[in-house]
Amino acid sequence: MIDELRRLYPFDERVLAAMADVPRHLFVEPALAPFAYSNKPLSIAAGQTISQPYTVAMQTHLLQVRKWDKTLEIGTGCGYQAAVLVTMGALVYTVERQKELYLQAQRTFLALGLEAIFSYGDGYAGKPLLAPFDRIIVTCGAPEIPPALTSQLAVGGRMVIPVGNDRQTMTVVERRADNTLRVTEHGSYRFVPMLEGKNTGAPL
Ligand code: SAH
């Protein structure tokens, strides 16, 4: 998987090293484990998908995360992206609106001895009481950039967010030293949608 990614794009080697370290097959259902290292998105619980390795590598590359960066992720899913960020030394707060996934990702982290702060709720609001964040990564397709997330971005901070309805444009928002925002676009992707509210799913 890592060699394939390296052939596709000159990713930051720190990103590839972290992805080589995280056992992706333990984040998907056992039946899908044989496909865990092919460059494909895979189904996870609650009708959601884990992004294909290329997309994870690109979002992480664009995020330019540094050790100790206080990082907010919206869309925990199975927790794979969060695990890559933790492995790179980030302090990760991650929010998920599907209760089943919120619980499952924590079990996987526990089994692997990884640490992050998990939260069950609607990521549109971000985490105002914990802001500002050095890095924000959104792993679902947002119809527009949620103003609450931009306002929780630290000076010098970066947010990576796929923006759009049917297809999404990978977008980077930087809050520069003079507190102005710079927005750049980085190609077209397809994500599951960012939805409002939270979903309790079946009784647990
Ligand atoms: N980073 C994940 C990708 C999961 S797919 C991984 O590595 O597996 C995107 C996730 O975003 C889905 O689990 C979906 O339930 C979640 N999501 C969608 N809208 C959300 C919202 N408003 N707040 C929090 N999570 C959301």
XYZ file of N, CA, C and O in Angstrom, residues 18-150:
532
model
N 3.585 6.886 9.165
C 2.490 6.673 10.122
C 1.485 5.666 9.556
O 1.014 4.777 10.272
N 1.194 5.793 8.260
C 0.243 4.849 7.665
C 0.815 3.433 7.631
O 0.071 2.454 7.744
N 2.114 3.326 7.507
C 2.747 1.999 7.537
C 2.661 1.388 8.936
O 2.638 0.169 9.097
N 2.590 2.251 9.944
C 2.571 1.823 11.346
C 1.194 1.375 11.828
O 1.096 0.582 12.761
N 0.141 1.946 11.261
C -1.213 1.681 11.771
C -1.802 0.457 11.053
O -1.902 0.445 9.828
N -2.186 -0.569 11.820
C -2.742 -1.788 11.197
C -4.174 -1.557 10.702
O -5.141 -1.757 11.434
N -4.281 -1.127 9.443
C -5.588 -0.762 8.879
C -6.597 -1.913 8.926
O -7.800 -1.688 9.068
N -6.095 -3.155 8.839
C -7.024 -4.301 8.828
C -7.789 -4.445 10.143
O -8.845 -5.064 10.181
N -7.270 -3.855 11.232
C -7.974 -3.966 12.516
C -9.078 -2.917 12.663
O -9.819 -2.916 13.638
N -9.178 -2.005 11.711
C -10.212 -0.964 11.762
C -11.445 -1.328 10.938
O -12.431 -0.612 10.970
N -11.357 -2.402 10.159
C -12.502 -2.795 9.324
C -13.051 -4.139 9.803
O -12.408 -4.838 10.597
N -14.240 -4.483 9.324
C -14.818 -5.769 9.722
C -13.917 -6.898 9.241
O -13.304 -6.790 8.173
N -13.845 -7.998 10.031
C -12.949 -9.106 9.669
C -13.118 -9.566 8.218
O -12.131 -9.861 7.538
N -14.354 -9.560 7.714
C -14.586 -10.039 6.340
C -13.890 -9.152 5.308
O -13.588 -9.603 4.206
N -13.654 -7.883 5.657
C -13.026 -6.958 4.702
C -11.511 -6.832 4.913
O -10.824 -6.169 4.138
N -11.014 -7.488 5.962
C -9.585 -7.374 6.295
C -8.666 -7.701 5.105
O -7.651 -7.016 4.912
N -9.004 -8.708 4.268
C -8.104 -9.002 3.138
C -7.953 -7.830 2.167
O -6.989 -7.791 1.394
N -8.911 -6.888 2.186
C -8.848 -5.751 1.251
C -8.313 -4.488 1.916
O -8.281 -3.423 1.302
N -7.918 -4.589 3.179
C -7.596 -3.389 3.971
C -6.430 -2.595 3.387
O -6.345 -1.397 3.586
N -5.522 -3.269 2.661
C -4.326 -2.555 2.168
C -4.378 -2.294 0.665
O -3.369 -1.922 0.071
N -5.570 -2.464 0.063
C -5.700 -2.034 -1.327
C -6.231 -0.598 -1.315
O -6.863 -0.167 -0.351
N -5.975 0.123 -2.398
C -6.304 1.553 -2.420
C -7.785 1.760 -2.750
O -8.134 2.342 -3.763
N -8.647 1.280 -1.832
C -10.097 1.355 -2.044
C -10.786 1.831 -0.770
O -10.334 1.516 0.332
N -11.926 2.557 -0.928
C -12.734 2.843 0.259
C -13.421 1.554 0.703
O -13.678 0.679 -0.124
N -13.689 1.373 1.989
C -14.345 0.156 2.469
C -15.543 0.529 3.336
O -15.542 1.570 3.998
N -16.561 -0.352 3.341
C -17.743 -0.112 4.176
C -17.395 -0.331 5.638
O -16.691 -1.285 5.988
N -17.925 0.555 6.490
C -17.838 0.342 7.936
C -19.279 0.352 8.461
O -20.211 0.380 7.667
N -19.475 0.349 9.751
C -20.837 0.257 10.301
C -21.652 1.510 9.965
O -21.115 2.516 9.494
N -22.956 1.424 10.219
C -23.889 2.554 10.090
C -23.928 3.136 8.678
O -24.186 4.330 8.486
N -23.652 2.296 7.664
C -23.749 2.747 6.276
C -22.677 3.755 5.881
O -22.820 4.453 4.883
N -21.584 3.848 6.634
C -20.524 4.823 6.355
C -19.352 4.118 5.657
O -19.343 2.901 5.514
N -18.370 4.894 5.222
C -17.188 4.294 4.587
C -15.912 4.874 5.182
O -15.877 6.018 5.619
N -14.878 4.047 5.174
C -13.534 4.500 5.524
C -12.921 4.947 4.198
O -13.006 4.241 3.193
N -12.352 6.151 4.174
C -11.798 6.697 2.930
C -10.685 5.800 2.402
O -10.013 5.107 3.163
N -10.486 5.828 1.082
C -9.403 5.020 0.523
C -8.058 5.583 0.982
O -7.941 6.781 1.281
N -7.031 4.727 1.058
C -5.737 5.159 1.581
C -5.200 6.424 0.897
O -4.615 7.288 1.563
N -5.408 6.574 -0.417
C -4.925 7.768 -1.123
C -5.528 9.036 -0.515
O -4.831 10.045 -0.305
N -6.818 8.977 -0.203
C -7.513 10.152 0.341
C -7.030 10.453 1.759
O -6.820 11.611 2.125
N -6.844 9.404 2.563
C -6.308 9.593 3.919
C -4.921 10.234 3.836
O -4.612 11.203 4.535
N -4.091 9.707 2.931
C -2.725 10.244 2.780
C -2.777 11.705 2.344
O -2.031 12.541 2.873
N -3.663 12.036 1.402
C -3.731 13.408 0.900
C -4.230 14.369 1.979
O -3.667 15.454 2.173
N -5.277 13.987 2.704
C -5.780 14.890 3.748
C -4.721 15.104 4.831
O -4.528 16.219 5.318
N -4.021 14.034 5.186
C -3.003 14.136 6.229
C -1.819 14.969 5.730
O -1.268 15.801 6.467
N -1.457 14.774 4.475
C -0.372 15.542 3.848
C -0.713 17.038 3.867
O 0.105 17.874 4.271
N -1.941 17.360 3.459
C -2.350 18.772 3.392
C -2.459 19.399 4.786
O -2.294 20.604 4.951
N -2.735 18.574 5.782
C -2.910 19.081 7.148
C -1.584 19.571 7.753
O -1.579 20.445 8.617
N -0.464 19.000 7.294
C 0.876 19.392 7.798
C 0.917 19.352 9.326
O 1.339 20.320 9.968
N 0.465 18.249 9.884
C 0.394 18.140 11.340
C 1.796 17.991 11.938
O 2.664 17.346 11.358
N 2.007 18.661 13.083
C 3.283 18.569 13.801
C 3.015 17.917 15.153
O 1.896 17.935 15.651
N 4.098 17.385 15.756
C 3.983 16.767 17.078
C 3.336 17.764 18.045
O 3.655 18.954 18.007
N 2.428 17.273 18.863
C 1.695 18.032 19.894
C 0.622 18.956 19.337
O -0.024 19.666 20.103
N 0.429 19.005 18.023
C -0.636 19.859 17.502
C -1.986 19.420 18.066
O -2.349 18.236 17.987
N -2.710 20.383 18.609
C -4.063 20.113 19.111
C -4.981 20.060 17.890
O -5.146 21.046 17.185
N -5.506 18.860 17.640
C -6.156 18.585 16.359
C -7.592 18.119 16.562
O -7.846 17.227 17.377
N -8.512 18.722 15.828
C -9.923 18.319 15.880
C -10.281 17.598 14.594
O -10.042 18.122 13.498
N -10.833 16.387 14.747
C -11.330 15.659 13.582
C -12.855 15.582 13.648
O -13.407 15.230 14.690
N -13.522 15.896 12.539
C -14.970 15.705 12.460
C -15.222 14.495 11.572
O -14.853 14.487 10.393
N -15.857 13.448 12.160
C -16.117 12.209 11.423
C -15.112 11.131 11.802
O -14.247 10.764 11.014
N -15.237 10.612 13.030
C -14.311 9.580 13.528
C -14.371 8.328 12.670
O -13.337 7.709 12.405
N -15.599 7.944 12.259
C -15.770 6.700 11.506
C -15.184 5.540 12.282
O -15.443 5.375 13.480
N -14.354 4.748 11.632
C -13.740 3.602 12.317
C -12.524 4.020 13.125
O -11.955 3.207 13.858
N -12.071 5.263 12.969
C -10.937 5.744 13.764
C -9.599 5.656 13.062
O -8.569 6.032 13.624
N -9.587 5.180 11.813
C -8.298 4.989 11.136
C -7.552 6.317 10.932
O -6.362 6.428 11.255
N -8.244 7.324 10.413
C -7.589 8.621 10.198
C -7.060 9.191 11.525
O -5.938 9.705 11.587
N -7.859 9.072 12.575
C -7.429 9.559 13.891
C -6.171 8.823 14.336
O -5.240 9.436 14.881
N -6.111 7.519 14.097
C -4.941 6.724 14.502
C -3.691 7.182 13.759
O -2.594 7.238 14.341
N -3.841 7.538 12.496
C -2.691 8.033 11.725
C -2.193 9.350 12.337
O -0.986 9.551 12.527
N -3.109 10.228 12.708
C -2.732 11.522 13.289
C -2.071 11.342 14.659
O -1.071 12.003 14.965
N -2.620 10.440 15.475
C -2.035 10.161 16.796
C -0.618 9.607 16.627
O 0.307 9.990 17.341
N -0.452 8.736 15.652
C 0.864 8.132 15.399
C 1.876 9.198 14.976
O 3.078 9.064 15.231
N 1.400 10.278 14.364
C 2.288 11.382 13.979
C 2.546 12.347 15.140
O 3.244 13.351 14.975
N 1.965 12.045 16.313
C 2.267 12.843 17.498
C 1.237 13.906 17.822
O 1.432 14.715 18.734
N 0.120 13.928 17.080
C -0.913 14.930 17.357
C -1.731 14.535 18.587
O -1.864 13.358 18.911
N -2.273 15.552 19.249
C -3.241 15.345 20.323
C -4.611 15.476 19.666
O -4.985 16.563 19.218
N -5.329 14.367 19.567
C -6.509 14.330 18.709
C -7.822 14.310 19.508
O -8.018 13.466 20.376
N -8.696 15.252 19.164
C -10.091 15.258 19.618
C -10.913 14.876 18.404
O -10.783 15.513 17.358
N -11.748 13.855 18.515
C -12.493 13.430 17.336
C -13.979 13.283 17.646
O -14.356 12.777 18.709
N -14.819 13.768 16.725
C -16.266 13.821 16.933
C -16.966 12.936 15.899
O -16.636 12.987 14.713
N -17.948 12.149 16.366
C -18.717 11.275 15.457
C -20.196 11.363 15.834
O -20.541 11.363 17.007
N -21.085 11.411 14.805
C -22.524 11.528 15.080
C -23.232 10.170 15.120
O -24.386 10.093 15.514
N -22.556 9.103 14.680
C -23.143 7.753 14.729
C -22.642 7.055 15.994
O -21.439 6.757 16.116
N -23.568 6.766 16.905
C -23.146 6.211 18.199
C -22.366 4.905 18.043
O -21.362 4.675 18.722
N -22.828 4.068 17.121
C -22.184 2.760 16.929
C -20.698 2.936 16.576
O -19.822 2.236 17.108
N -20.411 3.878 15.689
C -19.021 4.105 15.283
C -18.220 4.761 16.409
O -17.048 4.434 16.624
N -18.853 5.690 17.093
C -18.212 6.360 18.243
C -17.719 5.323 19.252
O -16.598 5.418 19.766
N -18.542 4.303 19.500
C -18.163 3.264 20.472
C -17.123 2.319 19.885
O -16.135 1.967 20.546
N -17.337 1.944 18.639
C -16.441 0.966 18.008
C -15.010 1.494 17.869
O -14.042 0.785 18.130
N -14.875 2.751 17.482
C -13.539 3.335 17.317
C -12.784 3.332 18.644
O -11.576 3.077 18.692
N -13.510 3.567 19.734
C -12.841 3.563 21.048
C -12.354 2.176 21.428
O -11.287 2.028 22.024
N -13.142 1.160 21.064
C -12.699 -0.220 21.341
C -11.420 -0.526 20.570
O -10.491 -1.139 21.093
N -11.359 -0.095 19.315
C -10.169 -0.360 18.498
C -8.947 0.367 19.082
O -7.863 -0.204 19.169
N -9.136 1.620 19.487
C -8.028 2.376 20.085
C -7.525 1.681 21.356
O -6.327 1.581 21.586
N -8.467 1.218 22.169
C -8.101 0.539 23.408
C -7.273 -0.708 23.095
O -6.222 -0.945 23.694
N -7.734 -1.481 22.108
C -7.038 -2.725 21.746
C -5.630 -2.438 21.239
O -4.713 -3.239 21.442
N -5.435 -1.288 20.588
C -4.132 -0.975 20.002
C -3.260 -0.134 20.931
O -2.120 0.197 20.588
N -3.811 0.270 22.078
C -3.045 1.108 23.003
C -2.828 2.521 22.480
O -1.847 3.174 22.810
N -3.773 3.003 21.654
C -3.697 4.373 21.147
C -4.607 5.262 21.984
O -5.597 4.797 22.533
N -4.264 6.551 22.047
C -5.070 7.467 22.852
C -5.547 8.669 22.061
O -4.766 9.314 21.359
N -6.841 8.944 22.201
C -7.428 10.160 21.635
C -8.633 10.490 22.501
O -9.047 9.685 23.343
N -9.186 11.678 22.302
C -10.376 12.070 23.060
C -11.562 11.989 22.119
O -11.620 12.701 21.109
N -12.496 11.087 22.437
C -13.643 10.814 21.565
C -14.860 11.579 22.050
O -15.076 11.724 23.246
N -15.656 12.011 21.106
C -16.840 12.753 21.462
C -17.987 12.341 20.551
O -17.792 12.115 19.356
N -19.172 12.192 21.141
C -20.354 11.790 20.391
C -21.225 13.025 20.197
O -21.693 13.603 21.180
N -21.383 13.460 18.976
C -22.201 14.656 18.762
C -22.123 15.135 17.334
O -21.594 14.446 16.452
N -22.653 16.322 17.116
C -22.713 16.921 15.783
C -21.508 17.829 15.571
O -21.380 18.868 16.208
N -20.659 17.420 14.652
C -19.413 18.140 14.399
C -19.589 19.533 13.814
O -18.620 20.300 13.782
N -20.800 19.875 13.361
C -21.007 21.229 12.813
C -20.653 22.296 13.848
O -20.224 23.386 13.490
N -20.858 21.958 15.127
C -20.589 22.944 16.182
C -19.121 22.958 16.585
O -18.687 23.857 17.304
N -18.350 21.973 16.146
C -16.967 21.860 16.600
C -16.932 21.573 18.094
O -17.822 20.908 18.632
N -15.903 22.073 18.761
C -15.761 21.902 20.211
C -15.381 23.257 20.798
O -14.204 23.504 21.136
N -16.357 24.169 20.925
C -16.028 25.551 21.312
C -15.280 25.659 22.642
O -14.409 26.520 22.784
N -15.592 24.782 23.587
C -14.953 24.906 24.900
C -13.490 24.465 24.870
O -12.725 24.768 25.784
N -13.105 23.746 23.830
C -11.723 23.256 23.736
C -10.901 24.052 22.721
O -9.702 23.831 22.574
N -11.550 24.959 22.004
C -10.863 25.750 20.969
C -9.877 26.723 21.626
O -10.025 27.035 22.808
N -8.875 27.221 20.906
C -8.640 27.005 19.478
C -7.844 25.735 19.173
O -7.156 25.198 20.033
N -7.961 25.274 17.926
C -7.237 24.093 17.462
C -6.168 24.490 16.452
O -6.398 25.344 15.603
N -5.005 23.839 16.547
C -3.923 24.078 15.573
C -4.297 23.488 14.214
O -3.892 24.004 13.179
N -5.013 22.365 14.269
C -5.389 21.672 13.042
C -6.832 21.194 13.170
O -7.228 20.710 14.240
N -7.572 21.294 12.052
C -8.926 20.731 11.994
C -9.026 19.928 10.707
O -8.641 20.409 9.633
N -9.518 18.695 10.815
C -9.694 17.847 9.632
C -11.134 17.333 9.618
O -11.622 16.816 10.629
N -11.812 17.522 8.512
C -13.184 17.049 8.353
C -13.143 15.899 7.358
O -12.584 16.048 6.258
N -13.710 14.741 7.726
C -13.604 13.572 6.845
C -14.960 13.175 6.270
O -15.162 12.042 5.856
N -15.906 14.126 6.244
C -17.175 13.937 5.542
C -17.390 15.174 4.678
O -16.795 16.218 4.924
N -18.243 15.023 3.657
C -18.428 16.111 2.696
C -19.334 17.197 3.245
O -20.514 16.971 3.495
N -18.786 18.402 3.439
C -19.560 19.503 4.016
C -20.151 20.363 2.893
O -19.434 20.732 1.973
N -21.456 20.678 2.952
C -22.059 21.516 1.908
C -21.354 22.876 1.795
O -21.201 23.408 0.713
N -20.935 23.409 2.935
C -20.110 24.623 2.921
C -19.189 24.560 4.140
O -19.340 23.662 4.975
N -18.244 25.489 4.240
C -17.329 25.466 5.378
C -18.091 25.942 6.622
O -18.548 27.087 6.652
N -18.266 25.079 7.640
C -19.030 25.506 8.817
C -18.319 26.657 9.540
O -17.157 26.519 9.940
N -19.003 27.805 9.710
C -18.373 28.973 10.337
C -17.833 28.664 11.734
O -16.797 29.201 12.135
N -18.511 27.768 12.467
C -18.049 27.438 13.825
C -16.647 26.826 13.776
O -15.813 27.091 14.643
N -16.383 26.031 12.743
C -15.065 25.386 12.653
C -13.991 26.420 12.312
O -12.913 26.422 12.910
N -14.287 27.309 11.373
C -13.311 28.345 11.028
C -12.986 29.190 12.265
O -11.828 29.525 12.516
